[in-house]
């Protein structure tokens, strides 16, 4: 049986493509028809073609296996039905993301300088003192161009009512963009006819835009600055992406041991031609592993003296160390206020309503309503340190109640949002699966937003966990120029 | 090119070559022992010395029996110099440069390691060993050929050739050394026929017998075999040939002066040697000295390209 929209059940969530059973959204009429007109054989052939493409393009993500002492490359789980967003909606989201990241960069720069935002009473100073990601070493440092978070990945979700929210901002070492690019490459191989018929906005300019912004940061003014991608190495789960981006930008992919800081405070890489000076490091290593002279003494992933070189502006780091301070979920709660404070504008994309447990009144509310709320630790990611109240056992809720009472600053709570769904291929028919979206925002002289982003989809029925390590997959994201009929 | 990447390519090539020659060393000794006259008793212990592992072997094994020594040299991963360890190191080096070497190359190295590891325990007995080791030799040669046929001929490829030829030069001297310690008393007329058989065995274990006959066009004689295996520029496993290859690679790389000078000196020295004068007394010492020269050249290459500060 091919895809039949008559039997597609949308459930209680908002569906991106199908308004209600049997009725695609008006603007998606012809696209949904294209999919339902594929026979079983055609669908199967497309699916197999996508798997072959993934194999032969070598698109993998890495899972480290302790027992074998081996890293295992798993094929990237991919669904062939695209996730579609209308271009007019996307333009508004794009503006909202630009606004958001601009405010976040101003906020970070302010925190490491005069802290006006605290003196003006907009942001409580004690939250910074307790932040795991505030780096004293960065106080009064002026990174090139005044920008701290050059690369930001913000997660967007859509609620029942169709409203898009920002769920979190990743300002440390956000990953996933290579999969966005590869997903598009796969789709072009298997559905060339669709790319002819629809105005699907291209995504392929990302590596070039990234290169441009990294080159802007070069301390030496020269035509071809030496740019490198710093990876923790082959065992890192995002190694594929590090290698991919380095290759796409024509940059050298280096590990910490390939670099050293010399007496002149410049950074050099060891090459067979001798030491070669490095201008810009796109680092995919966390702050605390960057420089054993300053942070974790036993880190072998970093480069001794790197912070010294960065502070003296002999080398640029993207993202700048310390940028993660705005990655904190407590800071997240303040972003709409920060936008107002720094830019004098209302936030164009709302936050998910957030209760800060450090506030007594809000904390009492959270503790009383744990069975309705999602609780998150302020500095965890990837679904760790989280309680989904409605699905948790009594014991788990009690455990979190204790955690909150013990360290209220470190917890926030939000209502449970039902992530929107989109048709996803299951055997030979389509079923609704929950998803989110991670666009990437590049800051520099001009801000750039990816066209769409990485759509992650929970492949298990009813699941809202979209992480690839936990049964998540992904889809190509199409920003399509359509007119309402 | 990053020093680390160059170094990984270089060592990957060395370890593949080392694994192949470890198999050859076992095979040559097996053959030599088969051909020995009854009254001469020579064993496996010299192999431990030739591969420079005496102390570790004594620590791990109570007796220097054939079984123990073969196991130590082929299958024991506690011995960093064993055949299986070499394949393991080759694979670890290849793993970190998967983006640089052809994908088939990585897969072949991976397979050779896994197949050898799985098969080794059941295949060490005298009657199965030859085929098994021959499989490792064939597998290594397949990888070498595959890389030669598909890898970009850039600087990285020069490091691959550099590693392979340096290791091969060293291992050829060690394989000849197996013969040197098994040399028979020269004055014994009764043993004369065995002399011929034994040098033939050495040639065969280096896949050199046919080439020798074509090139030398004479009988298998001690001084001629040594001249062929050490001084030939044409035979790919001959010492001088290998060092000349090293020299060619160095010419294509930057910052080559010191290593290039050293390789020229080594070649000069070997070419001047009168092989007839290398007899039981001094052959072992001569080969030892060549190994030392190769070691020094390796250290210079290491310091020039990889260990810079």
Tab-separated table of C-alpha atoms in Angstrom, chain A residues 9 18 57 59 65 98 118 136 140 146 154 157 169 171 178 195 276 282 287 300 316 322 351 353 358 399 418 464:
chain	number	residue	atom	x	y	z
A	9	UNK	CA	-3.586	9.961	11.626
A	18	UNK	CA	-1.339	17.454	6.900
A	57	UNK	CA	29.064	9.056	0.761
A	59	UNK	CA	27.859	9.635	6.198
A	65	UNK	CA	32.367	1.186	22.265
A	98	UNK	CA	19.273	37.192	13.896
A	118	UNK	CA	23.501	43.702	36.034
A	136	UNK	CA	37.082	34.614	34.888
A	140	UNK	CA	38.138	42.258	29.817
A	146	UNK	CA	33.582	42.055	19.497
A	154	UNK	CA	19.265	27.217	18.306
A	157	UNK	CA	9.988	23.460	18.302
A	169	UNK	CA	20.520	28.132	22.260
A	171	UNK	CA	26.690	28.579	21.911
A	178	UNK	CA	27.170	18.695	8.181
A	195	UNK	CA	13.898	19.865	-7.205
A	276	UNK	CA	53.352	27.162	10.151
A	282	UNK	CA	37.489	26.888	14.587
A	287	UNK	CA	36.473	25.462	26.873
A	300	UNK	CA	45.640	16.351	26.143
A	316	UNK	CA	41.313	34.023	17.023
A	322	UNK	CA	33.525	31.859	27.705
A	351	UNK	CA	10.629	31.419	24.495
A	353	UNK	CA	7.480	29.838	29.302
A	358	UNK	CA	15.894	30.280	42.211
A	399	UNK	CA	14.520	12.812	43.487
A	418	UNK	CA	3.905	18.481	22.376
A	464	UNK	CA	9.791	12.966	21.450
